[in-house]
Every structure is written in structure tokens, then in C-alpha cells.
Amino acid sequence: MTPVWEIAALSLKVSLWAVACSLPVGIACAWVLARCRFPGKILLDGLVHLPLVTPPVVVGYLLLIVLGRNGWLGRLFHDWFGVTFTFTWKGAAVAAAVMAFPLMVRAIRLGIESVDRRLEEAARTLGATPTRSLFTVTLPLAAPGLLTGALLAFARCLGEFGATITFVSNVPGQTRTLPLAIYTLLQTPEGETAAAWLAGVSLALAIVALAASELAARAVRRRLN
Amino acid sequence: MLKIDARKRLAEFEWQGRLEIRPGVTALFGQSGAGKTSLVKMVAGLLAPDEGEIAIGGTCVFASREGLNLPPERRPVGVVFQDGRLFPHLSVRGNLQYGRPRGSRSAPALEEVVELLELEALLGRRPMSLSGGEQQRVAIGRALLTAPDVLLLDEPLAGLDGERRGEVLGFLERLKRDSDRIIVYVTHRLEEVVRLADRLVLIDRGEVRSAGGLQDLLGRPELQAVIGQRTAGALLRCRIEQIDDGDGLSRLSCSGHTLFLPRLDLQAGSEGADIVLQVRAGDVSLSLEPPRRSSVLNVMSGTVERVVQEDGALANVVVNVGQTLWARVTRRSVRELGLSPGAEVYATIKAASLYSAD
């Protein structure tokens, strides 16, 4: 069995990449949902929330179809960028990112909606383009929401199981993150002690993430007031 | 020159107006909900008219026929909002430096604006820690630093108490002296109009009721209709000559007349400053000869400009005493004294009924 710290490190790597890569998309989605009005908005809203209500195994299966070696997007990534998702930690990161996406968007959207639009108007009358107003007024003021979104997503990624095991299987060192390792150990005779250790590590990581989120949110709020 | 010719369907009525605003201070005056803020938003580019044209200094910023609608950031317009709208995550300095100059004039240096509005001590502070008056000063400075051809002030004093209002008004007067730009000042308080404006535009339910020079409009009955009969009266711009003349009275000069009123609540040294007095029409009486051996201290000679009959026993007489004064008298007096346009009269006002409008 792989040492505990290696499994934990893999979990952290997968989750960090998942959050880092999905954050810009999440912010864009949240902004569109919070600030734009267009026909078909309800469809986008539904699509974003889909992973929340779909069984994770189904999400994993869909990812397999689209991003698998023979999937149209998977082949494209392979041929153009030399990136393979199947059975690799990158695939695990994608699965985690997709599953955590609704939580991330929800929190960021709330953050953006809490920003007074009249401040954005003021920015425009001072000569700021919509883009400049977004980056200098809206997003800094939505920082608490951004932070909450990122940390919620991170915690969700750490716990991702169903979509991951369906999409990228359970490969030691590549896709066997903490939840998958715990599951594997519980299937093995006399693996229970090790499983308990890993469960402890998972719990500790969750608590650290929660505390960090609270501290950061407080610091941001102090800055704003 | 700012030209507006626009139509816009709003929730309660339709905005419909044609206006030409010249450099100097023009007050947009009307009751709350008259459509003043909608006009400001249309000029700033925050609200698109349904139809029409808006041009600033010969450049079109909106034209429905050509499908032209410049976004706010490309219009040479600065706005000071009623609620300040300072960015809470930036320091005062950050707020001041946020803007980007547009328009035809060159931007003033930060130091210049900081000096004009006395912001030096505030630069490092956060907007949340400032008083309402300080916030509005920063908002004015922030707008000025974008060097706008048109400066829109949308009830900048509305959220402030009397003392703070006076403080910011002082800065606005200074700003007016130093500048030849188009300043549009939106308000529903007549005393601010009298102190700041050169011209007045009367707005009622989305329509321009009248527009013109300040003193001319102050004598028109439609203004009285908009501000309501109860508070109706005149506002006189005066200069303080003496705070206390020894009898507990302050002495003012007003278009060549001398006025007395109970000592103003001002520090010594305010002599020479401008002040606006509110004179209710009901406190003014008229006579054909100067009163002798009377308790009334204030007598102003003038000419009757207009007599506006009211329903019932009363009439309003507009008297030009150098400025516009309203007298509310009975119709019988109008008839017996022969008050008609051109008549020479003496208007008397008790010192006890005069008070500062600031």
C-alpha cells in the first residue's frame, strides 16, 4: 500500500488543480448568471447545476464518453495538446472539478449579486470599461464570495468519489485519492486500521480548509469595512 | 452646450423634453419623482432614451435615428451621485485616482483638486470612516479629476444634515467660481438653487415646464405651483455686512437695500459672505408710501411685476426689488391700492419673520 502522505499529496494536487483550472470558468459563469439577462439563461443555470442533481456515476460515465480516449473532446486534447485524461490524475482533477462546479458557481454568484450595481455604474461614469469595472470593482468587492466558492469547491474535490472511479478508475499513484484509497482498504482484509488513518487525514484536511476559509473571509471583510 | 431632445417611457410617466444647457451652473429643479434623476442618467449614458438625441459640445453621444449610444465611459460626463458611491475597497486616494480623463479639457492635477476640496487629511482613509459631507467632497473631487465637459450633480446634498450641507455648499460655490464648464445641479431644495445656480430648469412629471435665468423664473407662478403654496415665497441672495450691530441684530445688504434680522448663528468674521434668506409671501406687506413711525425695520422699494389672482380672497403680487419678492395680500388690497404691473410700492418685512434658508 502507498504511504499515507503520498495519497494525501495526490488528493491535494488533484483538488488544487481542479479548483485552479475551474475558477476562471466558474467566475465567468457566475458573472453571466448574476449580471446578464438573455434568453436561455435558465438552460445555462440548469446545466451548471446538473452535477449537483445527477448521480456521480452518471457524470463519470458522461465524462468517459466525452473525454475518454475515443471521446470527441478527449481525442482532441490528446492530438492537439498531448493530454490524456483516462487513468491519469488529470482526469481525476477534471472529474472533481465538474462535480464541485455547481457549489463554486453558487457561492461566487451570491458574492457578485451582493455587489451594489450602482458602484459599477459609478465606475463606468468615471471612464472604466465594463471589463475594467469588473476587475477593479465587482470582483474585489465579491472577494468573500469568491473565496467561499473556491474553498467549498476545494473541500468537495477532496471528497470526490463516484465520478472519479467511473471516469478514471482506481489507479494507485494516479487516481487513487483519499476516498478511493479508503474504499480500497475497506475491501481488503485487515485494511481497516489503515483506512481509519486515512479517514483521520481526510477529516483533518477538511477542518483545516474550513478554518482557513473562515480566517480568510474575516480578513477580507475587515479590509472591505 | 449640452443639448437634450429625448423621449423615454418611465414607470409612472413619459419623459419628454427639449433642453439646451450652457456653461455655468444650471439647476434642474422639481419635486422628488419628477424625472430629474432619469434625465441625469440619460445624459451620463446609464439609461437609453427610447427616442431622440443628446449632444455635448457639438458631439452626438446619443442618436436613436443613427443607432448611436455611446457607453458612459466614452462620454465627457462626470457624475456626483446623491449617495456618493465611493468604492469601499479603495482608500480616498484610490477613489480619486480611479477615473480616466475624457472630453476636451485637460485633467487637473490631483494636488489641485485635493487643495480645492481640502482633502489632504483624508487621503489615506477608507470611505466608510468618513462623514457624509467628507464623502461627498471626495465624490466631487473624483468626478472633477476625470476632467468632464459636463458635470452632473444629482442631489449631492440630499443625505446631509444642515451643517454638512453648508460645508459642501461652500466648496461647490468655490468650484463654480473656478470653472467655466457645464454644471447641472439637480435638487428639490430652492435655497440651494438660489445659492448656486445661474439658470433654472423647472421639471414636473417628466416635462420641462420652463427654463431661463434664475431671477426671472423665481417670479413665475408656475414655480410657485411646483414648490407648493405653503412654503411659497422668495429667496433673497444677500451679503452679510455685520453679524451683530449691538442690538442683537445682523445687518445684510440685498440688491442695494439694507435688511435686519435677529442675530445670525454665525461666527464673527463671516462678514462679506453670501447668504440666502427665505421670505414667505405671507410675511410681506405692501404700501404705496414708505411707512413712518413703524415697528417694521425692513423696507424695500420696488416695482410690481405681476399680480397672480388666487381662488378666494387672496392674491400673490410679484415685486421686483432688484431681486424677486413675493407678497401674499388680499384681493381687496390689490384693488384699493391699485396694484398692477408697473406700480411703485414699498415692501415691508418684519425682522422677526426673516431667517436664513441654509
Short mmCIF file of N, CA and C in Angstrom, two decimals, chain A residues 116-141 222-225, chain B residues 41 44 46 71-73 75 77-79 81 83 85-90 95 97-102 126 128 142-143 146:
data_model
loop_
_atom_site.label_atom_id
_atom_site.label_comp_id
_atom_site.label_asym_id
_atom_site.label_seq_id
_atom_site.Cartn_x
_atom_site.Cartn_y
_atom_site.Cartn_z
N ASP A 116 -23.13 46.14 -5.00
CA ASP A 116 -24.06 47.18 -5.41
C ASP A 116 -23.79 47.58 -6.86
N ARG A 117 -24.78 47.36 -7.71
CA ARG A 117 -24.58 47.68 -9.13
C ARG A 117 -24.33 49.16 -9.35
N ARG A 118 -24.79 49.97 -8.42
CA ARG A 118 -24.62 51.40 -8.59
C ARG A 118 -23.14 51.80 -8.52
N LEU A 119 -22.35 50.93 -7.81
CA LEU A 119 -20.91 51.20 -7.79
C LEU A 119 -20.31 50.92 -9.16
N GLU A 120 -20.83 49.89 -9.84
CA GLU A 120 -20.36 49.61 -11.20
C GLU A 120 -20.73 50.76 -12.13
N GLU A 121 -21.94 51.29 -11.95
CA GLU A 121 -22.36 52.45 -12.75
C GLU A 121 -21.40 53.61 -12.52
N ALA A 122 -21.07 53.84 -11.23
CA ALA A 122 -20.17 54.94 -10.90
C ALA A 122 -18.83 54.74 -11.61
N ALA A 123 -18.34 53.51 -11.61
CA ALA A 123 -17.07 53.21 -12.27
C ALA A 123 -17.14 53.56 -13.76
N ARG A 124 -18.28 53.22 -14.37
CA ARG A 124 -18.43 53.50 -15.81
C ARG A 124 -18.41 55.00 -16.06
N THR A 125 -19.10 55.77 -15.19
CA THR A 125 -19.11 57.22 -15.41
C THR A 125 -17.73 57.84 -15.15
N LEU A 126 -16.86 57.09 -14.50
CA LEU A 126 -15.50 57.59 -14.27
C LEU A 126 -14.57 57.16 -15.38
N GLY A 127 -15.11 56.51 -16.40
CA GLY A 127 -14.30 56.19 -17.56
C GLY A 127 -13.86 54.74 -17.64
N ALA A 128 -14.37 53.89 -16.76
CA ALA A 128 -13.95 52.49 -16.78
C ALA A 128 -14.78 51.69 -17.79
N THR A 129 -14.11 50.87 -18.59
CA THR A 129 -14.83 49.97 -19.49
C THR A 129 -15.49 48.89 -18.64
N PRO A 130 -16.45 48.15 -19.19
CA PRO A 130 -17.09 47.08 -18.40
C PRO A 130 -16.06 46.10 -17.85
N THR A 131 -15.03 45.78 -18.63
CA THR A 131 -14.00 44.84 -18.17
C THR A 131 -13.25 45.42 -16.98
N ARG A 132 -12.86 46.70 -17.10
CA ARG A 132 -12.10 47.30 -16.01
C ARG A 132 -12.97 47.40 -14.76
N SER A 133 -14.23 47.73 -14.95
CA SER A 133 -15.14 47.80 -13.82
C SER A 133 -15.27 46.43 -13.14
N LEU A 134 -15.31 45.37 -13.96
CA LEU A 134 -15.41 44.01 -13.42
C LEU A 134 -14.20 43.68 -12.55
N PHE A 135 -13.01 43.99 -13.07
CA PHE A 135 -11.80 43.57 -12.36
C PHE A 135 -11.41 44.50 -11.22
N THR A 136 -11.84 45.77 -11.28
CA THR A 136 -11.42 46.71 -10.24
C THR A 136 -12.51 46.99 -9.22
N VAL A 137 -13.76 46.70 -9.56
CA VAL A 137 -14.83 46.98 -8.61
C VAL A 137 -15.59 45.71 -8.22
N THR A 138 -16.17 45.04 -9.22
CA THR A 138 -17.04 43.91 -8.92
C THR A 138 -16.29 42.78 -8.22
N LEU A 139 -15.23 42.30 -8.85
CA LEU A 139 -14.55 41.13 -8.27
C LEU A 139 -13.89 41.43 -6.93
N PRO A 140 -13.19 42.57 -6.76
CA PRO A 140 -12.65 42.84 -5.42
C PRO A 140 -13.74 42.89 -4.35
N LEU A 141 -14.90 43.46 -4.69
CA LEU A 141 -15.96 43.55 -3.70
C LEU A 141 -16.66 42.20 -3.50
N ARG A 222 -12.71 42.49 6.88
CA ARG A 222 -12.09 43.60 7.59
C ARG A 222 -11.55 44.63 6.61
N ARG A 223 -10.97 44.15 5.53
CA ARG A 223 -10.42 45.05 4.52
C ARG A 223 -11.50 45.90 3.87
N LEU A 224 -12.66 45.28 3.68
CA LEU A 224 -13.73 46.00 2.98
C LEU A 224 -14.42 47.02 3.88
N ASN A 225 -14.42 46.74 5.21
CA ASN A 225 -15.06 47.70 6.11
C ASN A 225 -14.02 48.58 6.77
N LYS B 41 -29.35 60.37 -15.75
CA LYS B 41 -28.90 59.06 -16.23
C LYS B 41 -28.82 59.01 -17.75
N ALA B 44 -25.69 60.81 -18.77
CA ALA B 44 -24.47 60.08 -18.38
C ALA B 44 -24.31 58.78 -19.18
N LEU B 46 -26.35 56.07 -18.61
CA LEU B 46 -26.76 54.94 -17.78
C LEU B 46 -28.19 54.51 -18.10
N PRO B 71 -21.31 54.47 -24.73
CA PRO B 71 -21.35 54.00 -23.33
C PRO B 71 -20.83 55.09 -22.39
N PRO B 72 -21.19 55.01 -21.11
CA PRO B 72 -20.82 56.07 -20.16
C PRO B 72 -19.33 56.41 -20.19
N GLU B 73 -18.49 55.36 -20.35
CA GLU B 73 -17.05 55.64 -20.25
C GLU B 73 -16.52 56.43 -21.44
N ARG B 75 -18.32 59.04 -22.74
CA ARG B 75 -18.96 60.36 -22.75
C ARG B 75 -18.17 61.31 -21.85
N VAL B 77 -18.61 63.13 -19.47
CA VAL B 77 -19.55 63.49 -18.42
C VAL B 77 -19.07 62.94 -17.08
N GLY B 78 -19.10 63.77 -16.06
CA GLY B 78 -18.81 63.31 -14.71
C GLY B 78 -20.08 63.37 -13.88
N VAL B 79 -20.26 62.42 -12.98
CA VAL B 79 -21.47 62.40 -12.17
C VAL B 79 -21.11 62.36 -10.69
N PHE B 81 -23.16 61.38 -7.46
CA PHE B 81 -24.45 60.81 -7.12
C PHE B 81 -24.89 61.25 -5.74
N ASP B 83 -25.86 59.43 -3.35
CA ASP B 83 -25.32 58.57 -2.29
C ASP B 83 -23.80 58.41 -2.38
N ARG B 85 -21.42 56.99 -3.62
CA ARG B 85 -20.96 55.82 -4.36
C ARG B 85 -19.43 55.74 -4.43
N LEU B 86 -18.79 55.99 -3.31
CA LEU B 86 -17.34 55.78 -3.25
C LEU B 86 -17.08 54.29 -3.20
N PHE B 87 -15.93 53.87 -3.72
CA PHE B 87 -15.59 52.45 -3.71
C PHE B 87 -15.08 52.07 -2.32
N PRO B 88 -15.78 51.19 -1.61
CA PRO B 88 -15.41 50.92 -0.21
C PRO B 88 -14.08 50.19 -0.07
N HIS B 89 -13.62 49.52 -1.15
CA HIS B 89 -12.38 48.75 -1.02
C HIS B 89 -11.15 49.58 -1.35
N LEU B 90 -11.37 50.84 -1.75
CA LEU B 90 -10.22 51.69 -2.08
C LEU B 90 -10.12 52.83 -1.06
N ASN B 95 -9.79 56.16 -4.66
CA ASN B 95 -11.03 56.63 -5.27
C ASN B 95 -10.78 57.81 -6.20
N GLN B 97 -8.08 58.59 -7.71
CA GLN B 97 -7.26 58.25 -8.88
C GLN B 97 -7.94 57.24 -9.80
N TYR B 98 -9.14 56.82 -9.45
CA TYR B 98 -9.78 55.77 -10.24
C TYR B 98 -10.14 56.22 -11.66
N GLY B 99 -10.58 57.47 -11.77
CA GLY B 99 -11.15 57.94 -13.04
C GLY B 99 -10.13 58.08 -14.16
N ARG B 100 -10.67 58.03 -15.37
CA ARG B 100 -9.86 58.25 -16.57
C ARG B 100 -10.38 59.49 -17.27
N PRO B 101 -9.51 60.48 -17.54
CA PRO B 101 -9.98 61.69 -18.20
C PRO B 101 -10.53 61.41 -19.60
N ARG B 102 -11.66 62.01 -19.91
CA ARG B 102 -12.20 62.00 -21.26
C ARG B 102 -12.49 63.44 -21.60
N ARG B 126 -10.33 55.24 4.59
CA ARG B 126 -11.33 54.47 3.83
C ARG B 126 -12.65 55.24 3.81
N MET B 128 -15.64 54.38 4.28
CA MET B 128 -16.57 54.04 5.36
C MET B 128 -16.33 54.88 6.61
N ARG B 142 -13.42 63.24 -7.16
CA ARG B 142 -13.24 62.09 -8.04
C ARG B 142 -13.81 62.39 -9.43
N ALA B 143 -14.97 63.03 -9.46
CA ALA B 143 -15.58 63.37 -10.75
C ALA B 143 -14.77 64.46 -11.46
N THR B 146 -11.73 63.51 -13.63
CA THR B 146 -11.91 62.94 -14.96
C THR B 146 -12.06 64.05 -16.00
#
